[in-house]
C-alpha atoms as a printed R data frame, in Angstrom:
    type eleno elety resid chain resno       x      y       z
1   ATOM     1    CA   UNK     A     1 -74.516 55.165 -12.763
2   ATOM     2    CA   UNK     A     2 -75.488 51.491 -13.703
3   ATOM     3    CA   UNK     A     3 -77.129 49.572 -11.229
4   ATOM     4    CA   UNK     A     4 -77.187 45.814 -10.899
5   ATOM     5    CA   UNK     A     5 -79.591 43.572  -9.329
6   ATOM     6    CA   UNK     A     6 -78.957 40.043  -8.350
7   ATOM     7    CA   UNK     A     7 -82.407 38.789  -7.132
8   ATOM     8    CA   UNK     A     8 -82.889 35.837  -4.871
9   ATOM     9    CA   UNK     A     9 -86.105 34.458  -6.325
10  ATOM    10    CA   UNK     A    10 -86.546 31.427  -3.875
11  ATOM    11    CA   UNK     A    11 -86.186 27.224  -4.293
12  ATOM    12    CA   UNK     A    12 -88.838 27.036  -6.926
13  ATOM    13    CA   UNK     A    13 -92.592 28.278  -5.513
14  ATOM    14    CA   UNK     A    14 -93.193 31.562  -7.208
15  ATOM    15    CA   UNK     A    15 -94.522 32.613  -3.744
16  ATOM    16    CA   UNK     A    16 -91.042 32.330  -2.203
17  ATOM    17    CA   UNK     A    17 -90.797 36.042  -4.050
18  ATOM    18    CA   UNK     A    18 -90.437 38.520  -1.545
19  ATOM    19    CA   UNK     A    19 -91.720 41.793  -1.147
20  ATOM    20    CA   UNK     A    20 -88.153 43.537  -1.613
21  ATOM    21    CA   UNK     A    21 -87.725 40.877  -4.923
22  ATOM    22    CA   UNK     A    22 -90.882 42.264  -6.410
23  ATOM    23    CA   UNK     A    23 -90.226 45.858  -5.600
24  ATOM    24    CA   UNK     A    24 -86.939 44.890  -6.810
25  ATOM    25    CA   UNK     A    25 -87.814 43.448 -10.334
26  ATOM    26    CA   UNK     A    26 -90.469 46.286 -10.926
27  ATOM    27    CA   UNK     A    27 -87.656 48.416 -10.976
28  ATOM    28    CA   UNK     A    28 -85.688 46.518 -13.977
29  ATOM    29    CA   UNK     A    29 -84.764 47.678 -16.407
30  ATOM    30    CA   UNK     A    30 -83.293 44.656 -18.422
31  ATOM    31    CA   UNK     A    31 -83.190 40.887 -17.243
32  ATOM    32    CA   UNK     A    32 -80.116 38.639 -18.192
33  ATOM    33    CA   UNK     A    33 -81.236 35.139 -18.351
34  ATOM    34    CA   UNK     A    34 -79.086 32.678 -18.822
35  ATOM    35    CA   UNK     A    35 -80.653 29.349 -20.824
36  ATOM    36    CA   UNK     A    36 -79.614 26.048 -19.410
37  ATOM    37    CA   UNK     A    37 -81.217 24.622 -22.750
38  ATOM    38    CA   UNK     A    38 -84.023 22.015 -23.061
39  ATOM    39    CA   UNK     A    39 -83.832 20.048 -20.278
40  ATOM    40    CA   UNK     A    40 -84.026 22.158 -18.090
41  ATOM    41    CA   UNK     A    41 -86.834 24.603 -19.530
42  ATOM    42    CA   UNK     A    42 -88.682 25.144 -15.930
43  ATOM    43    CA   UNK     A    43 -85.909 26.901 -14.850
44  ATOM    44    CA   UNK     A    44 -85.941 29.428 -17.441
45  ATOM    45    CA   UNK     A    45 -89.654 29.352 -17.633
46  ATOM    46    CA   UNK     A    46 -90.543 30.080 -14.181
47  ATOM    47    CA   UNK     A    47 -87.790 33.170 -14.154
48  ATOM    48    CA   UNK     A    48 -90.167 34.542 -17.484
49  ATOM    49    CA   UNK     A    49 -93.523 34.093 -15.312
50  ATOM    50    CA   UNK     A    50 -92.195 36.292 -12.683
51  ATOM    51    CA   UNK     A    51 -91.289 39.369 -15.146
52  ATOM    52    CA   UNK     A    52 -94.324 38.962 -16.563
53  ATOM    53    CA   UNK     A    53 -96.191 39.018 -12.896
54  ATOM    54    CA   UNK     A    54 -94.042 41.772 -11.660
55  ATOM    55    CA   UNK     A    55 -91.817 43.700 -14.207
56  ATOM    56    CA   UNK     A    56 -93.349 47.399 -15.720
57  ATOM    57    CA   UNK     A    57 -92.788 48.329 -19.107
58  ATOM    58    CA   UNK     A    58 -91.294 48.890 -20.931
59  ATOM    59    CA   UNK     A    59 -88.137 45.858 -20.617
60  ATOM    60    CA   UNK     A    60 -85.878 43.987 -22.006
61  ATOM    61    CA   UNK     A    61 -85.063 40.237 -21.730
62  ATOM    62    CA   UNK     A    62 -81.709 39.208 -22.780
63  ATOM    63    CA   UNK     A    63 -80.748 35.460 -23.143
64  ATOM    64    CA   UNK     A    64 -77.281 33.607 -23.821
65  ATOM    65    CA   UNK     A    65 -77.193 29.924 -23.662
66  ATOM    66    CA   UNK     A    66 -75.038 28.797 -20.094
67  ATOM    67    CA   UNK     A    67 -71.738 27.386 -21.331
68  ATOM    68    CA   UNK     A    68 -70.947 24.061 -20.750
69  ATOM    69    CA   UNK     A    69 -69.289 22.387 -18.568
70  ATOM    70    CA   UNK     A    70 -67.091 19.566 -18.826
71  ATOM    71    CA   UNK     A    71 -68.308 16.796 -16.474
72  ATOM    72    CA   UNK     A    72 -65.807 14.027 -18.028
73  ATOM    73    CA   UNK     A    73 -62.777 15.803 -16.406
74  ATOM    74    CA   UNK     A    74 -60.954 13.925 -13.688
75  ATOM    75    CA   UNK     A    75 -59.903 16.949 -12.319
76  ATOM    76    CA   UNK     A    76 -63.446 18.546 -10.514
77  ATOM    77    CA   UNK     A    77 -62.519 21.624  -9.149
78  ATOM    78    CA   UNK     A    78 -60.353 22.862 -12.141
79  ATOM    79    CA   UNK     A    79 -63.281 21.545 -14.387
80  ATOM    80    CA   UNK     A    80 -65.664 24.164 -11.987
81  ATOM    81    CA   UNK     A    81 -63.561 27.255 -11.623
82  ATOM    82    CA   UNK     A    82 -63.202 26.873 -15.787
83  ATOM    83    CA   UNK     A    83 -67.098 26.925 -16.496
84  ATOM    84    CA   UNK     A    84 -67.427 29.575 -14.008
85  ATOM    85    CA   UNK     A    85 -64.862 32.093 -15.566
86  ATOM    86    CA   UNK     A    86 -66.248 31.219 -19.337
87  ATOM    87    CA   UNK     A    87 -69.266 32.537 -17.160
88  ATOM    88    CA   UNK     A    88 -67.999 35.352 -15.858
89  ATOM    89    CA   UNK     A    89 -66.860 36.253 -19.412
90  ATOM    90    CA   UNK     A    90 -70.558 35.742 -20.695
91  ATOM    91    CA   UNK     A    91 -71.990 37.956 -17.907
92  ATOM    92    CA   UNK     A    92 -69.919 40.808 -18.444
93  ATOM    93    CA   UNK     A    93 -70.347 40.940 -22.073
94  ATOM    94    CA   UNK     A    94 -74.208 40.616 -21.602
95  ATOM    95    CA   UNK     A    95 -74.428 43.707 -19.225
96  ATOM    96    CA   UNK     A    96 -71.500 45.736 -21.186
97  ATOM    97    CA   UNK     A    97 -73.680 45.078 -24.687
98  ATOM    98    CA   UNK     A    98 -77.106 45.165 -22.831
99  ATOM    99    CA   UNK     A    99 -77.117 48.068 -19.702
100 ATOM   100    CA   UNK     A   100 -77.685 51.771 -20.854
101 ATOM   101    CA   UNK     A   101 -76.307 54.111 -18.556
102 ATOM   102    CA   UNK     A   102 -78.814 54.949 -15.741
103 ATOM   103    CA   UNK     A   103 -80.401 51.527 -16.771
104 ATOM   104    CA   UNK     A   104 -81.308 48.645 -14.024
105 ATOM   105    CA   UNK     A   105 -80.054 45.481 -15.033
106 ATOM   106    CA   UNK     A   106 -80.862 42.101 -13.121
107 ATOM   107    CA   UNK     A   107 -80.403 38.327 -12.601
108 ATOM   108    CA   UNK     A   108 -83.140 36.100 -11.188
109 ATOM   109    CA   UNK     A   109 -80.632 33.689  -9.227
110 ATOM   110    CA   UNK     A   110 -82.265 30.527  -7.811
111 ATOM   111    CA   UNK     A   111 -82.726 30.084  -4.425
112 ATOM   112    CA   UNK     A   112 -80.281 32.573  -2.839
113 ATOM   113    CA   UNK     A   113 -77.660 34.359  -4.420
114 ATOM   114    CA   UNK     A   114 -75.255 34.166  -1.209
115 ATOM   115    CA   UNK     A   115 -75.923 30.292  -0.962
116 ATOM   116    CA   UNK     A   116 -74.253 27.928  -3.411
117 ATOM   117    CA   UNK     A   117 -74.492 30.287  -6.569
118 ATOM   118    CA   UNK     A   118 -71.604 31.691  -8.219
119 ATOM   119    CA   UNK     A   119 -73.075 34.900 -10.316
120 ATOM   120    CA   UNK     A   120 -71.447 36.721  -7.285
121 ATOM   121    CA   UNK     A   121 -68.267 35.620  -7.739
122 ATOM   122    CA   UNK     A   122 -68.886 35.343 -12.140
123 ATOM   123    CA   UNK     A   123 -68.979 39.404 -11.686
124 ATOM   124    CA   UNK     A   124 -66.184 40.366 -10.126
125 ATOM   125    CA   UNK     A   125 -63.993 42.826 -11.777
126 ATOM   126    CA   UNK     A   126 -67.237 44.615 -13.098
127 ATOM   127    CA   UNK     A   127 -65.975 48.393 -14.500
128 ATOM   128    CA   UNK     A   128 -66.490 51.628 -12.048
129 ATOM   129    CA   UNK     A   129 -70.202 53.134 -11.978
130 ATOM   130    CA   UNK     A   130 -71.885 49.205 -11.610
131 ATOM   131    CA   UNK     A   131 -74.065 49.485  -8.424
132 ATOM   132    CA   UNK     A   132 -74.474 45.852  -7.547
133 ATOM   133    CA   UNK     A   133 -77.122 44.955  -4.923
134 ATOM   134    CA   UNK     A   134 -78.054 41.722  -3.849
135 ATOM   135    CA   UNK     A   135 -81.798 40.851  -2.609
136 ATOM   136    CA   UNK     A   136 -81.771 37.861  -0.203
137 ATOM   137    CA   UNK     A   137 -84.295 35.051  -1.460
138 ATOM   138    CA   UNK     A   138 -85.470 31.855   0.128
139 ATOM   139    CA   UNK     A   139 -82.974 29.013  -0.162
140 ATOM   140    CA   UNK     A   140 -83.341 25.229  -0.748
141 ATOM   141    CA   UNK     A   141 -82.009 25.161   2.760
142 ATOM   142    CA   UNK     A   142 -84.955 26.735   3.896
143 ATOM   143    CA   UNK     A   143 -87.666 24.936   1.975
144 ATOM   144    CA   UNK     A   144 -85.992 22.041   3.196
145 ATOM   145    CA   UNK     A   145 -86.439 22.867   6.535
146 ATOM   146    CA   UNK     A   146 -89.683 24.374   6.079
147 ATOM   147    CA   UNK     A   147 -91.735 21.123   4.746
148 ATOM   148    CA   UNK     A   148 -90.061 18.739   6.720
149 ATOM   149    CA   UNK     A   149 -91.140 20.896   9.862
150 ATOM   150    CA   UNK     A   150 -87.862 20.932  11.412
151 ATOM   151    CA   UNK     A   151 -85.530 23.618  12.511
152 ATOM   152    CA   UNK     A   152 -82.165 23.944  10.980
153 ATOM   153    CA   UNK     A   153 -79.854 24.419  14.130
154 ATOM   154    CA   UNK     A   154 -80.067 22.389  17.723
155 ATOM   155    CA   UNK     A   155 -79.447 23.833  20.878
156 ATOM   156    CA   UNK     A   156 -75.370 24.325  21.335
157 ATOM   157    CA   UNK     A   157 -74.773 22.319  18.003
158 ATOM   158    CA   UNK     A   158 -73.169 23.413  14.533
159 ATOM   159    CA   UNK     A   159 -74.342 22.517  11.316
160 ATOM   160    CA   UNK     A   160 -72.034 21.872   8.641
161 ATOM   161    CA   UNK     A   161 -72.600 23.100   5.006
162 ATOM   162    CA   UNK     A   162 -70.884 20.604   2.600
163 ATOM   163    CA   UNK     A   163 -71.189 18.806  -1.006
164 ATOM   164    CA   UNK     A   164 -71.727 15.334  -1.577
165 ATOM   165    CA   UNK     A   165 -68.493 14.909  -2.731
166 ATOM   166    CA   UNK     A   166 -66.993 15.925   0.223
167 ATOM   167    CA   UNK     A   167 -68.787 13.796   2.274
168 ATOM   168    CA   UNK     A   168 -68.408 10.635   0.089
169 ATOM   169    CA   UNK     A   169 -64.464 11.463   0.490
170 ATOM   170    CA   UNK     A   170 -64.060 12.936   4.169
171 ATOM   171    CA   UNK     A   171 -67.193 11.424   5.887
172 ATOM   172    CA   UNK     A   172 -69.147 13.359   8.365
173 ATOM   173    CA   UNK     A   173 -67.698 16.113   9.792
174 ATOM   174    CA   UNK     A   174 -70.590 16.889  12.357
175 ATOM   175    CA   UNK     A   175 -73.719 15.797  13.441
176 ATOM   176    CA   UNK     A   176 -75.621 18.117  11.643
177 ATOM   177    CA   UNK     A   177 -75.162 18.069   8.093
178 ATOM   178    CA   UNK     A   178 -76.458 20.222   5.355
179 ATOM   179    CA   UNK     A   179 -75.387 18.380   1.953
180 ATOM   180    CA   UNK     A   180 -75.852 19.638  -1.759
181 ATOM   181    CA   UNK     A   181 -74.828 18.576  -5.309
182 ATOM   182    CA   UNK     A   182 -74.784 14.276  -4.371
183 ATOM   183    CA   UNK     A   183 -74.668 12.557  -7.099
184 ATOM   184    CA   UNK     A   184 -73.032  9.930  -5.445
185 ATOM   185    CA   UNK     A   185 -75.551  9.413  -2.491
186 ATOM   186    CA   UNK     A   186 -72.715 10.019  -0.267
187 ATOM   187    CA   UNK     A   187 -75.191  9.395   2.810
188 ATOM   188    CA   UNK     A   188 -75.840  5.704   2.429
189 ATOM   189    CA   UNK     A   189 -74.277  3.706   5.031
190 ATOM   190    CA   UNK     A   190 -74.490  6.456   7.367
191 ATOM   191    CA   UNK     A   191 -76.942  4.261   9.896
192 ATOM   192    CA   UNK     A   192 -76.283  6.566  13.006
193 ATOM   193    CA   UNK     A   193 -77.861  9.687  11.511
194 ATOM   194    CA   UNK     A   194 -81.723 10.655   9.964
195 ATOM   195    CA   UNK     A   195 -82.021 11.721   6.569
196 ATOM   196    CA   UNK     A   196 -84.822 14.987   5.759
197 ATOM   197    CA   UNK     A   197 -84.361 14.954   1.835
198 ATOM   198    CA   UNK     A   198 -85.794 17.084  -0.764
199 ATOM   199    CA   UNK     A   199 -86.185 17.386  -4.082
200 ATOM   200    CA   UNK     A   200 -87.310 20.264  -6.505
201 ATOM   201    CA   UNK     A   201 -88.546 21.925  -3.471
202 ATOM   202    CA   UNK     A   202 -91.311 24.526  -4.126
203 ATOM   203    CA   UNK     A   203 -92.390 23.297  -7.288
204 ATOM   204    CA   UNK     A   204 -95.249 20.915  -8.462
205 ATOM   205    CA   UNK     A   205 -92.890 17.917  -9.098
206 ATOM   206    CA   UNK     A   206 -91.268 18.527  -5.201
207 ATOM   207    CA   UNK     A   207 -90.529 14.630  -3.528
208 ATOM   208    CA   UNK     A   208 -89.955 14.839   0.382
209 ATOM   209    CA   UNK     A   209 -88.517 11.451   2.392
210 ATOM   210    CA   UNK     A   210 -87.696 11.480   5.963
211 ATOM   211    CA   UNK     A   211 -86.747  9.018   8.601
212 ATOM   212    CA   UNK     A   212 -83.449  6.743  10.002
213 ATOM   213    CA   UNK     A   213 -80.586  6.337   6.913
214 ATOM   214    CA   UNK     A   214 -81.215  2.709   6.543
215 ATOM   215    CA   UNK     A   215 -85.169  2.873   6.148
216 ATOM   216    CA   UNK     A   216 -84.782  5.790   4.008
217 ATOM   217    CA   UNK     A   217 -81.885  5.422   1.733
218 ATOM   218    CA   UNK     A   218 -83.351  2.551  -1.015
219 ATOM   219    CA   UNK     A   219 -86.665  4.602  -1.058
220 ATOM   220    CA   UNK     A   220 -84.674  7.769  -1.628
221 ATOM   221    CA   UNK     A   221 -82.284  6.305  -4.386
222 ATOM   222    CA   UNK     A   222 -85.571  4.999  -6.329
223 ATOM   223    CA   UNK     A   223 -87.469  7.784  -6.131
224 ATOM   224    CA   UNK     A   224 -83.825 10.492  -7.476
225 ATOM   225    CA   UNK     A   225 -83.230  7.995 -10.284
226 ATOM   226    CA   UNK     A   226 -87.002  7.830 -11.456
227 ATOM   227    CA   UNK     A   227 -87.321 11.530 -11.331
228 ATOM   228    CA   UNK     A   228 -84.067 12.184 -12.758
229 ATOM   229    CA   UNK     A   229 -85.789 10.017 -16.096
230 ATOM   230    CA   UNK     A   230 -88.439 11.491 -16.293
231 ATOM   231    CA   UNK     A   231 -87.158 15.197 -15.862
232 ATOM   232    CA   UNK     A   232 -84.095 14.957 -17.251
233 ATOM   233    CA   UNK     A   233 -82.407 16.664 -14.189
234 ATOM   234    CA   UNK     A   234 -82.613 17.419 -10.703
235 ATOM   235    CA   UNK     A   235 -82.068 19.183  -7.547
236 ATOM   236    CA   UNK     A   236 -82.338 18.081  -4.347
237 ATOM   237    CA   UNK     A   237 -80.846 18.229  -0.492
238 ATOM   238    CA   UNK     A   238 -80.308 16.903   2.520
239 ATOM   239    CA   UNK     A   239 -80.280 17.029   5.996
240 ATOM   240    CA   UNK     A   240 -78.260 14.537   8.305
241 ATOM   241    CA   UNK     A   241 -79.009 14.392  11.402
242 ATOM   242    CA   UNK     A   242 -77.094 12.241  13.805
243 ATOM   243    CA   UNK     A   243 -79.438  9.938  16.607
């Protein structure tokens, strides 16, 4: 048998790891690592100081460059579910070329590998004799709530997990929102609610802004597009929070 780990490694502090992660990546085999190239370099570099803190030798480390996506097309979700099947493609070929039998293979997925990640969904179809296991890590969702001292959920209320882009196109659905992936700043204008936003929670660059929509939102859209310049990316959520 084969077995394959996908690892929830937490939002970004290499302390999120926990104990069942670093049992978990002790018992690797081979890491797949998928390179997001230059830009984003912390990504990949944080996954390498984590095998080196917690693999045993011997391993192996094998990296393929993520393939791109197209974000010119006017047609989103098409654009998405292409990228992520060139994916899958790329992940099974990794693991077929890669994964000796009786070998442990893994994947060091950001955050958590239930929550907004699509290596889950990448490896479906995966032959008979692949054990795949997944090991809950902490997600941005949880950072989120974590710094901003706040709990998730109020008493008798839902929250709603959504996109930016559904917001900016349906509005709020709730009055407790949980948004990821806004580009667009889809919360602007939304006076009635408070904003807890994050960005590149966990790590040494993280930005935290809190308070009513209106006070928050100009401060907010500074701060995304000055770190965005400087970085070259980023990651952030939100919570809304209607008054």
């Amino acid at each position: 048998m084969k077995r394959l780990l996908l690892i929830g490694i937490g939002a970004g502090d290499p302390d999120h790891l926990t104990l069942q992660a670093v049992k978990a990546i002790a018992a690797t085999d081979v890491f797949f690592i998928v390179d997001k190239g230059a830009e984003k370099r912390d990504l990949t570099d944080l996954r390498h100081q984590m095998i080196k803190a917690h693999a045993r030798e011997p391993h192996r480390i094998v990296t393929a460059a993520d393939p791109e996506r197209d974000r010119t097309a006017t047609a989103y979700a098409e654009a998405v579910e292409d990228w992520r099947e060139r994916r899958g493609v790329l992940y099974h070929q990794m693991i077929d070329e890669a994964l000796g039998e009786g070998q442990t293979g893994a994947f060091l997925i950001w955050g958590d590998p239930g929550v907004y990640d699509s290596t889950l969904a990448a490896l479906e179809g995966l032959p008979a004799g692949i054990d795949v296991e997944v090991i809950p890590g902490i997600s941005a969702v949880a950072a989120l709530t974590a710094r901003h001292r706040i709990g998730l959920t109020r008493v008798a209320r839902p929250v709603h997990l959504t996109t930016g882009r559904r917001l900016a196109d349906e509005g709020p659905s709730a009055d407790d929102m949980v948004v990821m992936l806004d580009a667009r700043l889809a919360f602007e204008g939304l006076d009635d609610f408070d904003i807890y936003w994050g960005a590149y929670l966990g790590t040494p660059d993280e930005i935290l802004v809190a308070g009513p929509v209106a006070e928050a939102a100009p401060k907010i859209r500074e701060l995304r597009a000055q770190a965005r310049e400087r970085k070259g990316w980023i990651m952030d959520t939100y919570l809304l929070r209607r008054r």
